[in-house]
Amino acid sequence: MASIWNISVLLLLVFGAANAESNVNQEAKKPIQTFRPYNVAHRGACGEIPEETAAAYHRAIEIGADFIETDILASKDGQLVCFHDVTLDDTTDVKNRTEFSDRKRTYEVQGVNVTGYFVVDFTLEELKSLKVKQRFSFRDQQYNGKYSIITFEEYITIALYADRTVGIYPEIKNPVHINEHVKWTNGKKFEDIFVETLQKYGYKGTYLSESWLKQPVFIQSFAPTSLIYISNKTDSPKVFLIDDVSIPTQDTNQSYAEITSDGYFSYISQYVVGIGPWKDTIVRPQDNYLTTPTDLVARAHAHKLQVHPYTFRNENSYLHFNFHQDPYQEYDYWINQIGVDGLFTDFTGSLHLYQEHTSPYPKDIKTSDDLLRKIEYIISKYERA
């Protein structure tokens, strides 16, 4: 039987390596894949490790994420941090920290009065002193209390120092709330500091440009005015997040029907490359069975918008009956029948395994990187045979 080395040499000859880019940099990182839907690690590998921690992001990279996703908020002293909720109550030990017992507040957030310990009322040093815990009781609890909140810059560094090209997918989170409670000098806003941080670390370039491929990024937000505002500050691709049908936008108070109309898609496509809807708005469930899919994906694609739905979770309580308690069936449905362009998942390893075993490799070989990826793919098939 021919050796893998001989197969590699043969493939190089067959595919015309001599005509590919002549000086292949063997030290260069493996590029991000762009031929199949993106595997977006929702808050890192949060199905295994507490969300938005350094450990969760490292784990997500280890098990195959194309992008690591995060939510960005700001501390009292104006430092950007990775954290999902505007309050610290559900995923940190703040309630057990007696020195912070006087920090509980009630603020209006998206038209609702919320009571708790707010991120914006703590300095970065204080936030760093808190310990993070798993959000869901039915997930692994062994890592509770082991990790701390990280900064936006620390998160970026994790992606940049990965041993392959890993994209980042940060969210401008609750910008109305942040701009109301946190003030920066020179009249700057949350969105300004967010973009400046990305630019500080070299993130720039339109989707699939040379700069983007070196450091891939999608900027996301539920607030359309934030995405429009930053369009004058960065050409990095942006994704408009869309909530449940009953929830209006947090900054413009527009309804779901308004923001998913063809007229609005035509408008927002001037500023964003895609939408990120909650998946149950694309295919609505009834009695935990999926009904007939809406035309949301088709209409978005007609406006040249990508569709990256959220959130895919392996647990039975999140799987509709159609999928018979099998997350791989769910991935297959959304990728091959609905035709999405990326998926936010709490279990990035599962999505990666599914795609590695089912995704066809692209036919076009245009560069040496394409060629090497083709060789790796064929070798992996050979090894599994």
mmCIF file of C-alpha atoms in Angstrom:
data_model
loop_
_atom_site.group_PDB
_atom_site.id
_atom_site.type_symbol
_atom_site.label_atom_id
_atom_site.label_comp_id
_atom_site.label_asym_id
_atom_site.label_seq_id
_atom_site.Cartn_x
_atom_site.Cartn_y
_atom_site.Cartn_z
ATOM 1 C CA MET A 1 0.000 0.000 0.000
ATOM 2 C CA ALA A 2 1.323 3.426 -0.920
ATOM 3 C CA SER A 3 2.553 5.564 1.970
ATOM 4 C CA ILE A 4 0.915 8.828 2.910
ATOM 5 C CA TRP A 5 4.109 10.598 1.841
ATOM 6 C CA ASN A 6 3.905 9.079 -1.647
ATOM 7 C CA ILE A 7 0.257 10.052 -1.899
ATOM 8 C CA SER A 8 1.171 13.610 -0.939
ATOM 9 C CA VAL A 9 3.888 13.805 -3.618
ATOM 10 C CA LEU A 10 1.528 12.403 -6.220
ATOM 11 C CA LEU A 11 -1.161 14.928 -5.342
ATOM 12 C CA LEU A 12 1.311 17.777 -5.568
ATOM 13 C CA LEU A 13 2.183 16.698 -9.094
ATOM 14 C CA VAL A 14 -1.379 16.060 -10.148
ATOM 15 C CA PHE A 15 -2.677 19.402 -8.921
ATOM 16 C CA GLY A 16 0.210 21.373 -10.391
ATOM 17 C CA ALA A 17 2.031 22.571 -7.310
ATOM 18 C CA ALA A 18 4.802 23.937 -9.485
ATOM 19 C CA ASN A 19 2.381 26.506 -10.835
ATOM 20 C CA ALA A 20 1.057 27.460 -7.407
ATOM 21 C CA GLU A 21 2.573 30.271 -5.372
ATOM 22 C CA SER A 22 6.247 29.471 -5.520
ATOM 23 C CA ASN A 23 7.475 30.288 -2.039
ATOM 24 C CA VAL A 24 5.029 28.704 0.359
ATOM 25 C CA ASN A 25 5.649 29.932 3.884
ATOM 26 C CA GLN A 26 5.667 26.709 5.851
ATOM 27 C CA GLU A 27 5.579 28.685 9.091
ATOM 28 C CA ALA A 28 2.348 30.437 8.146
ATOM 29 C CA LYS A 29 -0.751 29.546 10.070
ATOM 30 C CA LYS A 30 -3.367 27.316 8.540
ATOM 31 C CA PRO A 31 -5.963 29.716 7.085
ATOM 32 C CA ILE A 32 -9.550 29.857 8.184
ATOM 33 C CA GLN A 33 -11.887 27.693 6.126
ATOM 34 C CA THR A 34 -14.407 29.572 4.008
ATOM 35 C CA PHE A 35 -15.968 26.785 1.930
ATOM 36 C CA ARG A 36 -18.609 25.641 4.422
ATOM 37 C CA PRO A 37 -20.796 27.284 7.109
ATOM 38 C CA TYR A 38 -18.802 28.870 9.903
ATOM 39 C CA ASN A 39 -18.528 27.114 13.247
ATOM 40 C CA VAL A 40 -19.027 29.936 15.755
ATOM 41 C CA ALA A 41 -18.150 28.979 19.326
ATOM 42 C CA HIS A 42 -20.903 30.717 21.273
ATOM 43 C CA ARG A 43 -19.233 32.314 24.331
ATOM 44 C CA GLY A 44 -16.433 29.817 23.782
ATOM 45 C CA ALA A 45 -16.908 26.127 24.511
ATOM 46 C CA CYS A 46 -19.550 27.059 27.060
ATOM 47 C CA GLY A 47 -21.234 23.671 26.908
ATOM 48 C CA GLU A 48 -18.172 22.339 28.729
ATOM 49 C CA ILE A 49 -16.574 25.271 30.566
ATOM 50 C CA PRO A 50 -18.086 28.446 32.088
ATOM 51 C CA GLU A 51 -18.847 30.947 29.357
ATOM 52 C CA GLU A 52 -16.603 33.749 28.161
ATOM 53 C CA THR A 53 -13.579 32.618 30.155
ATOM 54 C CA ALA A 54 -10.086 32.186 28.773
ATOM 55 C CA ALA A 55 -10.414 28.432 29.313
ATOM 56 C CA ALA A 56 -13.665 28.304 27.327
ATOM 57 C CA TYR A 57 -12.045 30.095 24.390
ATOM 58 C CA HIS A 58 -8.896 27.960 24.429
ATOM 59 C CA ARG A 59 -11.058 24.838 24.519
ATOM 60 C CA ALA A 60 -13.175 26.070 21.605
ATOM 61 C CA ILE A 61 -10.063 26.582 19.506
ATOM 62 C CA GLU A 62 -8.774 23.148 20.478
ATOM 63 C CA ILE A 63 -11.947 21.408 19.298
ATOM 64 C CA GLY A 64 -12.355 23.143 15.972
ATOM 65 C CA ALA A 65 -13.995 26.579 16.181
ATOM 66 C CA ASP A 66 -13.692 28.834 13.145
ATOM 67 C CA PHE A 67 -14.693 31.841 15.253
ATOM 68 C CA ILE A 68 -14.789 32.417 18.987
ATOM 69 C CA GLU A 69 -17.750 34.575 19.947
ATOM 70 C CA THR A 70 -18.064 36.983 22.855
ATOM 71 C CA ASP A 71 -20.220 39.746 24.312
ATOM 72 C CA ILE A 72 -18.532 43.026 25.169
ATOM 73 C CA LEU A 73 -19.597 45.249 28.069
ATOM 74 C CA ALA A 74 -17.776 48.024 29.917
ATOM 75 C CA SER A 75 -16.653 48.400 33.512
ATOM 76 C CA LYS A 76 -17.224 51.450 35.692
ATOM 77 C CA ASP A 77 -13.766 52.707 34.788
ATOM 78 C CA GLY A 78 -14.334 52.288 31.055
ATOM 79 C CA GLN A 79 -12.532 49.010 30.424
ATOM 80 C CA LEU A 80 -14.073 46.610 27.921
ATOM 81 C CA VAL A 81 -14.752 43.123 29.265
ATOM 82 C CA CYS A 82 -16.166 39.845 27.985
ATOM 83 C CA PHE A 83 -19.466 39.183 29.715
ATOM 84 C CA HIS A 84 -22.965 38.384 28.532
ATOM 85 C CA ASP A 85 -25.449 39.714 31.096
ATOM 86 C CA VAL A 86 -25.626 43.343 32.185
ATOM 87 C CA THR A 87 -25.795 41.924 35.725
ATOM 88 C CA LEU A 88 -23.268 39.654 37.394
ATOM 89 C CA ASP A 89 -25.772 37.641 39.427
ATOM 90 C CA ASP A 90 -26.228 34.477 37.371
ATOM 91 C CA THR A 91 -22.680 33.560 36.372
ATOM 92 C CA THR A 92 -20.369 34.885 39.095
ATOM 93 C CA ASP A 93 -20.009 34.609 42.873
ATOM 94 C CA VAL A 94 -20.903 38.286 43.404
ATOM 95 C CA LYS A 95 -23.853 37.436 45.686
ATOM 96 C CA ASN A 96 -21.459 35.756 48.113
ATOM 97 C CA ARG A 97 -19.028 38.660 48.213
ATOM 98 C CA THR A 98 -20.027 40.702 51.255
ATOM 99 C CA GLU A 99 -17.770 43.604 50.289
ATOM 100 C CA PHE A 100 -20.076 44.248 47.332
ATOM 101 C CA SER A 101 -23.387 43.879 49.154
ATOM 102 C CA ASP A 102 -24.165 47.592 48.727
ATOM 103 C CA ARG A 103 -23.803 47.479 44.922
ATOM 104 C CA LYS A 104 -27.237 46.101 44.097
ATOM 105 C CA ARG A 105 -29.153 48.499 41.879
ATOM 106 C CA THR A 106 -32.277 48.723 39.732
ATOM 107 C CA TYR A 107 -31.859 50.124 36.237
ATOM 108 C CA GLU A 108 -34.093 50.212 33.212
ATOM 109 C CA VAL A 109 -32.638 48.000 30.493
ATOM 110 C CA GLN A 110 -34.445 47.730 27.163
ATOM 111 C CA GLY A 111 -37.608 49.132 28.698
ATOM 112 C CA VAL A 112 -37.652 46.728 31.658
ATOM 113 C CA ASN A 113 -36.603 47.384 35.263
ATOM 114 C CA VAL A 114 -33.774 45.008 36.152
ATOM 115 C CA THR A 115 -32.386 44.554 39.667
ATOM 116 C CA GLY A 116 -28.981 43.100 40.389
ATOM 117 C CA TYR A 117 -25.260 43.706 40.532
ATOM 118 C CA PHE A 118 -24.470 45.555 37.309
ATOM 119 C CA VAL A 119 -21.173 45.243 35.432
ATOM 120 C CA VAL A 120 -21.130 49.034 34.952
ATOM 121 C CA ASP A 121 -20.961 49.571 38.734
ATOM 122 C CA PHE A 122 -17.698 47.648 39.172
ATOM 123 C CA THR A 123 -14.155 48.623 38.251
ATOM 124 C CA LEU A 124 -12.067 46.246 36.169
ATOM 125 C CA GLU A 125 -10.047 45.295 39.247
ATOM 126 C CA GLU A 126 -13.232 44.431 41.114
ATOM 127 C CA LEU A 127 -14.605 42.435 38.184
ATOM 128 C CA LYS A 128 -11.344 40.518 37.964
ATOM 129 C CA SER A 129 -11.690 39.529 41.623
ATOM 130 C CA LEU A 130 -14.963 37.715 40.941
ATOM 131 C CA LYS A 131 -15.075 34.039 40.012
ATOM 132 C CA VAL A 132 -17.187 32.724 37.171
ATOM 133 C CA LYS A 133 -19.568 29.755 37.303
ATOM 134 C CA GLN A 134 -21.521 27.643 34.842
ATOM 135 C CA ARG A 135 -24.833 29.214 33.821
ATOM 136 C CA PHE A 136 -26.844 25.990 33.606
ATOM 137 C CA SER A 137 -27.193 23.549 36.502
ATOM 138 C CA PHE A 138 -27.386 20.561 34.139
ATOM 139 C CA ARG A 139 -23.902 21.227 32.771
ATOM 140 C CA ASP A 140 -20.533 20.311 34.266
ATOM 141 C CA GLN A 141 -20.009 22.215 37.523
ATOM 142 C CA GLN A 142 -16.412 21.182 38.226
ATOM 143 C CA TYR A 143 -14.946 24.414 36.840
ATOM 144 C CA ASN A 144 -17.009 26.775 38.978
ATOM 145 C CA GLY A 145 -14.853 29.269 40.847
ATOM 146 C CA LYS A 146 -11.697 28.522 38.835
ATOM 147 C CA TYR A 147 -11.798 31.317 36.274
ATOM 148 C CA SER A 148 -12.188 35.080 36.181
ATOM 149 C CA ILE A 149 -13.716 37.626 33.840
ATOM 150 C CA ILE A 150 -11.364 38.564 30.995
ATOM 151 C CA THR A 151 -10.940 41.778 29.024
ATOM 152 C CA PHE A 152 -11.686 42.327 25.359
ATOM 153 C CA GLU A 153 -7.955 42.597 24.722
ATOM 154 C CA GLU A 154 -7.225 39.322 26.481
ATOM 155 C CA TYR A 155 -9.870 37.623 24.361
ATOM 156 C CA ILE A 156 -8.345 39.030 21.176
ATOM 157 C CA THR A 157 -4.923 37.818 22.229
ATOM 158 C CA ILE A 158 -6.230 34.262 22.640
ATOM 159 C CA ALA A 159 -7.339 34.256 19.002
ATOM 160 C CA LEU A 160 -4.172 35.896 17.685
ATOM 161 C CA TYR A 161 -1.886 33.432 19.458
ATOM 162 C CA ALA A 162 -3.762 30.334 18.332
ATOM 163 C CA ASP A 163 -1.708 27.871 16.285
ATOM 164 C CA ARG A 164 -4.019 28.382 13.293
ATOM 165 C CA THR A 165 -6.088 31.289 12.015
ATOM 166 C CA VAL A 166 -9.084 31.726 14.319
ATOM 167 C CA GLY A 167 -11.636 34.465 13.823
ATOM 168 C CA ILE A 168 -13.277 36.586 16.486
ATOM 169 C CA TYR A 169 -16.975 37.447 16.652
ATOM 170 C CA PRO A 170 -17.473 40.162 19.308
ATOM 171 C CA GLU A 171 -20.831 41.762 20.103
ATOM 172 C CA ILE A 172 -21.464 45.403 20.914
ATOM 173 C CA LYS A 173 -23.667 44.453 23.860
ATOM 174 C CA ASN A 174 -26.425 46.674 25.229
ATOM 175 C CA PRO A 175 -24.848 49.898 23.902
ATOM 176 C CA VAL A 176 -27.728 52.107 25.069
ATOM 177 C CA HIS A 177 -27.267 50.892 28.662
ATOM 178 C CA ILE A 178 -23.476 51.147 28.506
ATOM 179 C CA ASN A 179 -23.428 54.666 27.044
ATOM 180 C CA GLU A 180 -25.892 55.788 29.684
ATOM 181 C CA HIS A 181 -23.781 54.604 32.626
ATOM 182 C CA VAL A 182 -20.146 54.684 31.440
ATOM 183 C CA LYS A 183 -18.451 57.844 30.201
ATOM 184 C CA TRP A 184 -15.208 58.182 28.282
ATOM 185 C CA THR A 185 -13.127 61.295 27.639
ATOM 186 C CA ASN A 186 -13.344 63.502 24.546
ATOM 187 C CA GLY A 187 -16.973 62.655 24.013
ATOM 188 C CA LYS A 188 -16.232 59.114 22.893
ATOM 189 C CA LYS A 189 -18.849 56.384 23.040
ATOM 190 C CA PHE A 190 -18.792 52.662 23.752
ATOM 191 C CA GLU A 191 -18.789 51.984 20.017
ATOM 192 C CA ASP A 192 -15.705 54.192 19.506
ATOM 193 C CA ILE A 193 -13.695 52.352 22.160
ATOM 194 C CA PHE A 194 -14.858 49.001 20.757
ATOM 195 C CA VAL A 195 -13.651 49.807 17.239
ATOM 196 C CA GLU A 196 -10.412 51.390 18.448
ATOM 197 C CA THR A 197 -9.603 48.194 20.332
ATOM 198 C CA LEU A 198 -10.074 46.090 17.214
ATOM 199 C CA GLN A 199 -7.962 48.450 15.145
ATOM 200 C CA LYS A 200 -5.233 48.474 17.779
ATOM 201 C CA TYR A 201 -4.793 44.749 17.150
ATOM 202 C CA GLY A 202 -4.887 45.010 13.357
ATOM 203 C CA TYR A 203 -8.447 43.998 12.575
ATOM 204 C CA LYS A 204 -9.517 45.633 9.329
ATOM 205 C CA GLY A 205 -10.678 44.875 5.830
ATOM 206 C CA THR A 206 -13.864 43.920 4.077
ATOM 207 C CA TYR A 207 -15.198 40.369 4.120
ATOM 208 C CA LEU A 208 -12.787 37.912 2.429
ATOM 209 C CA SER A 209 -10.212 40.626 1.736
ATOM 210 C CA GLU A 210 -6.554 39.774 2.279
ATOM 211 C CA SER A 211 -6.523 41.633 5.592
ATOM 212 C CA TRP A 212 -9.714 39.920 6.753
ATOM 213 C CA LEU A 213 -8.441 36.452 5.890
ATOM 214 C CA LYS A 214 -5.337 37.062 7.992
ATOM 215 C CA GLN A 215 -7.395 38.241 10.986
ATOM 216 C CA PRO A 216 -11.050 37.323 10.463
ATOM 217 C CA VAL A 217 -13.699 39.225 12.408
ATOM 218 C CA PHE A 218 -17.448 39.709 12.390
ATOM 219 C CA ILE A 219 -18.828 42.564 14.505
ATOM 220 C CA GLN A 220 -22.329 41.858 15.784
ATOM 221 C CA SER A 221 -25.040 43.773 17.572
ATOM 222 C CA PHE A 222 -28.779 43.798 18.235
ATOM 223 C CA ALA A 223 -28.622 47.596 17.928
ATOM 224 C CA PRO A 224 -28.788 48.687 14.280
ATOM 225 C CA THR A 225 -27.785 52.270 15.079
ATOM 226 C CA SER A 226 -24.500 51.008 16.555
ATOM 227 C CA LEU A 227 -23.706 49.023 13.419
ATOM 228 C CA ILE A 228 -24.522 51.997 11.217
ATOM 229 C CA TYR A 229 -22.464 54.327 13.426
ATOM 230 C CA ILE A 230 -19.325 52.187 13.256
ATOM 231 C CA SER A 231 -19.633 51.777 9.479
ATOM 232 C CA ASN A 232 -17.886 55.133 9.174
ATOM 233 C CA LYS A 233 -15.084 53.925 11.425
ATOM 234 C CA THR A 234 -14.297 50.406 10.193
ATOM 235 C CA ASP A 235 -14.859 48.358 7.049
ATOM 236 C CA SER A 236 -14.780 45.093 8.984
ATOM 237 C CA PRO A 237 -17.915 42.996 8.272
ATOM 238 C CA LYS A 238 -20.907 43.447 10.542
ATOM 239 C CA VAL A 239 -23.840 41.197 11.439
ATOM 240 C CA PHE A 240 -27.239 42.442 12.609
ATOM 241 C CA LEU A 241 -28.610 40.221 15.369
ATOM 242 C CA ILE A 242 -32.348 39.607 15.444
ATOM 243 C CA ASP A 243 -34.256 38.636 18.582
ATOM 244 C CA ASP A 244 -37.545 36.808 19.120
ATOM 245 C CA VAL A 245 -40.609 37.970 17.187
ATOM 246 C CA SER A 246 -42.040 39.659 20.287
ATOM 247 C CA ILE A 247 -38.972 41.745 21.159
ATOM 248 C CA PRO A 248 -38.364 45.147 19.495
ATOM 249 C CA THR A 249 -34.902 46.460 18.746
ATOM 250 C CA GLN A 250 -33.235 47.905 21.821
ATOM 251 C CA ASP A 251 -32.317 51.244 20.256
ATOM 252 C CA THR A 252 -34.921 52.002 17.570
ATOM 253 C CA ASN A 253 -37.915 50.125 19.026
ATOM 254 C CA GLN A 254 -38.671 48.516 15.671
ATOM 255 C CA SER A 255 -40.702 45.329 15.513
ATOM 256 C CA TYR A 256 -39.505 41.983 14.211
ATOM 257 C CA ALA A 257 -41.760 42.380 11.164
ATOM 258 C CA GLU A 258 -40.175 45.733 10.347
ATOM 259 C CA ILE A 259 -36.569 44.624 10.602
ATOM 260 C CA THR A 260 -37.092 41.442 8.572
ATOM 261 C CA SER A 261 -38.993 43.120 5.724
ATOM 262 C CA ASP A 262 -37.459 43.248 2.255
ATOM 263 C CA GLY A 263 -37.363 47.025 2.478
ATOM 264 C CA TYR A 264 -35.322 46.933 5.672
ATOM 265 C CA PHE A 265 -33.042 44.173 4.373
ATOM 266 C CA SER A 266 -32.333 46.377 1.345
ATOM 267 C CA TYR A 267 -31.474 49.250 3.673
ATOM 268 C CA ILE A 268 -29.384 47.405 6.274
ATOM 269 C CA SER A 269 -27.426 45.468 3.635
ATOM 270 C CA GLN A 270 -25.610 48.734 2.933
ATOM 271 C CA TYR A 271 -24.009 48.385 6.365
ATOM 272 C CA VAL A 272 -23.905 44.680 7.238
ATOM 273 C CA VAL A 273 -22.922 41.446 5.512
ATOM 274 C CA GLY A 274 -25.370 39.264 7.394
ATOM 275 C CA ILE A 275 -28.053 38.710 9.978
ATOM 276 C CA GLY A 276 -27.961 36.588 13.118
ATOM 277 C CA PRO A 277 -31.528 35.513 13.948
ATOM 278 C CA TRP A 278 -32.732 33.305 16.763
ATOM 279 C CA LYS A 279 -33.228 29.984 14.980
ATOM 280 C CA ASP A 280 -36.797 29.499 16.199
ATOM 281 C CA THR A 281 -37.829 32.584 14.235
ATOM 282 C CA ILE A 282 -36.573 30.981 11.015
ATOM 283 C CA VAL A 283 -38.390 27.703 11.604
ATOM 284 C CA ARG A 284 -41.012 28.181 14.269
ATOM 285 C CA PRO A 285 -41.764 25.263 16.611
ATOM 286 C CA GLN A 286 -45.150 24.052 17.746
ATOM 287 C CA ASP A 287 -45.436 21.521 20.582
ATOM 288 C CA ASN A 288 -41.644 21.139 20.243
ATOM 289 C CA TYR A 289 -41.909 20.098 16.584
ATOM 290 C CA LEU A 290 -40.636 22.340 13.830
ATOM 291 C CA THR A 291 -43.215 23.727 11.441
ATOM 292 C CA THR A 292 -42.773 24.795 7.811
ATOM 293 C CA PRO A 293 -39.710 27.023 7.444
ATOM 294 C CA THR A 294 -40.276 30.703 6.816
ATOM 295 C CA ASP A 295 -38.724 32.408 3.811
ATOM 296 C CA LEU A 296 -36.371 34.476 5.993
ATOM 297 C CA VAL A 297 -33.175 32.768 4.826
ATOM 298 C CA ALA A 298 -34.140 32.897 1.156
ATOM 299 C CA ARG A 299 -35.027 36.587 1.381
ATOM 300 C CA ALA A 300 -31.834 37.407 3.257
ATOM 301 C CA HIS A 301 -29.795 35.579 0.627
ATOM 302 C CA ALA A 302 -31.642 37.463 -2.101
ATOM 303 C CA HIS A 303 -30.285 40.634 -0.503
ATOM 304 C CA LYS A 304 -26.787 39.069 -0.393
ATOM 305 C CA LEU A 305 -26.933 38.756 3.381
ATOM 306 C CA GLN A 306 -25.410 35.788 5.172
ATOM 307 C CA VAL A 307 -27.488 34.072 7.855
ATOM 308 C CA HIS A 308 -25.825 32.944 11.119
ATOM 309 C CA PRO A 309 -28.573 31.687 13.466
ATOM 310 C CA TYR A 310 -28.219 31.096 17.199
ATOM 311 C CA THR A 311 -28.049 29.052 19.452
ATOM 312 C CA PHE A 312 -27.417 25.345 18.888
ATOM 313 C CA ARG A 313 -27.176 23.189 22.006
ATOM 314 C CA ASN A 314 -26.760 19.434 22.379
ATOM 315 C CA GLU A 315 -28.996 18.860 25.395
ATOM 316 C CA ASN A 316 -32.328 17.116 24.850
ATOM 317 C CA SER A 317 -34.212 20.026 26.392
ATOM 318 C CA TYR A 318 -33.046 22.211 23.489
ATOM 319 C CA LEU A 319 -33.502 19.719 20.657
ATOM 320 C CA HIS A 320 -36.846 19.700 18.899
ATOM 321 C CA PHE A 321 -38.503 16.301 18.603
ATOM 322 C CA ASN A 322 -37.785 16.221 14.863
ATOM 323 C CA PHE A 323 -34.148 15.454 15.626
ATOM 324 C CA HIS A 324 -34.706 12.422 17.899
ATOM 325 C CA GLN A 325 -32.267 13.674 20.550
ATOM 326 C CA ASP A 326 -29.468 13.798 17.958
ATOM 327 C CA PRO A 327 -27.657 17.153 17.541
ATOM 328 C CA TYR A 328 -26.024 15.890 14.335
ATOM 329 C CA GLN A 329 -29.461 15.590 12.737
ATOM 330 C CA GLU A 330 -30.132 19.176 13.740
ATOM 331 C CA TYR A 331 -26.894 20.386 12.151
ATOM 332 C CA ASP A 332 -27.698 18.439 9.002
ATOM 333 C CA TYR A 333 -31.141 20.014 8.775
ATOM 334 C CA TRP A 334 -29.951 23.593 9.196
ATOM 335 C CA ILE A 335 -26.947 23.288 6.893
ATOM 336 C CA ASN A 336 -28.387 21.167 4.088
ATOM 337 C CA GLN A 337 -32.090 22.006 4.119
ATOM 338 C CA ILE A 338 -32.264 25.545 5.467
ATOM 339 C CA GLY A 339 -28.928 26.583 3.964
ATOM 340 C CA VAL A 340 -27.435 28.776 6.685
ATOM 341 C CA ASP A 341 -23.970 30.280 6.379
ATOM 342 C CA GLY A 342 -22.808 29.908 9.984
ATOM 343 C CA LEU A 343 -24.041 28.522 13.284
ATOM 344 C CA PHE A 344 -23.626 29.747 16.858
ATOM 345 C CA THR A 345 -23.171 26.647 18.996
ATOM 346 C CA ASP A 346 -22.402 25.922 22.652
ATOM 347 C CA PHE A 347 -20.811 22.641 21.524
ATOM 348 C CA THR A 348 -18.377 23.635 18.814
ATOM 349 C CA GLY A 349 -16.676 20.226 18.934
ATOM 350 C CA SER A 350 -19.870 18.480 17.872
ATOM 351 C CA LEU A 351 -20.395 20.807 14.916
ATOM 352 C CA HIS A 352 -16.754 20.422 13.895
ATOM 353 C CA LEU A 353 -16.975 16.626 13.939
ATOM 354 C CA TYR A 354 -20.193 16.708 11.939
ATOM 355 C CA GLN A 355 -18.695 18.956 9.277
ATOM 356 C CA GLU A 356 -15.422 17.083 9.068
ATOM 357 C CA HIS A 357 -17.309 13.896 8.269
ATOM 358 C CA THR A 358 -19.910 15.347 5.915
ATOM 359 C CA SER A 359 -18.638 18.476 4.172
ATOM 360 C CA PRO A 360 -17.562 18.133 0.551
ATOM 361 C CA TYR A 361 -14.234 19.769 -0.188
ATOM 362 C CA PRO A 362 -14.238 22.740 -2.587
ATOM 363 C CA LYS A 363 -13.433 21.863 -6.181
ATOM 364 C CA ASP A 364 -11.539 25.024 -7.112
ATOM 365 C CA ILE A 365 -7.820 25.016 -6.393
ATOM 366 C CA LYS A 366 -6.548 28.558 -6.842
ATOM 367 C CA THR A 367 -3.639 28.963 -4.421
ATOM 368 C CA SER A 368 -1.052 26.864 -2.649
ATOM 369 C CA ASP A 369 -3.107 27.167 0.525
ATOM 370 C CA ASP A 370 -6.089 25.690 -1.317
ATOM 371 C CA LEU A 371 -3.873 22.899 -2.557
ATOM 372 C CA LEU A 372 -2.482 22.077 0.871
ATOM 373 C CA ARG A 373 -5.963 22.012 2.367
ATOM 374 C CA LYS A 374 -7.037 19.645 -0.415
ATOM 375 C CA ILE A 375 -4.103 17.366 0.329
ATOM 376 C CA GLU A 376 -4.860 17.381 4.062
ATOM 377 C CA TYR A 377 -8.470 16.529 3.341
ATOM 378 C CA ILE A 378 -7.642 13.592 1.062
ATOM 379 C CA ILE A 379 -5.033 12.279 3.493
ATOM 380 C CA SER A 380 -7.519 12.408 6.353
ATOM 381 C CA LYS A 381 -9.964 10.408 4.233
ATOM 382 C CA TYR A 382 -7.194 7.921 3.435
ATOM 383 C CA GLU A 383 -6.296 7.512 7.119
ATOM 384 C CA ARG A 384 -9.919 6.862 8.100
ATOM 385 C CA ALA A 385 -10.400 4.263 5.359
#
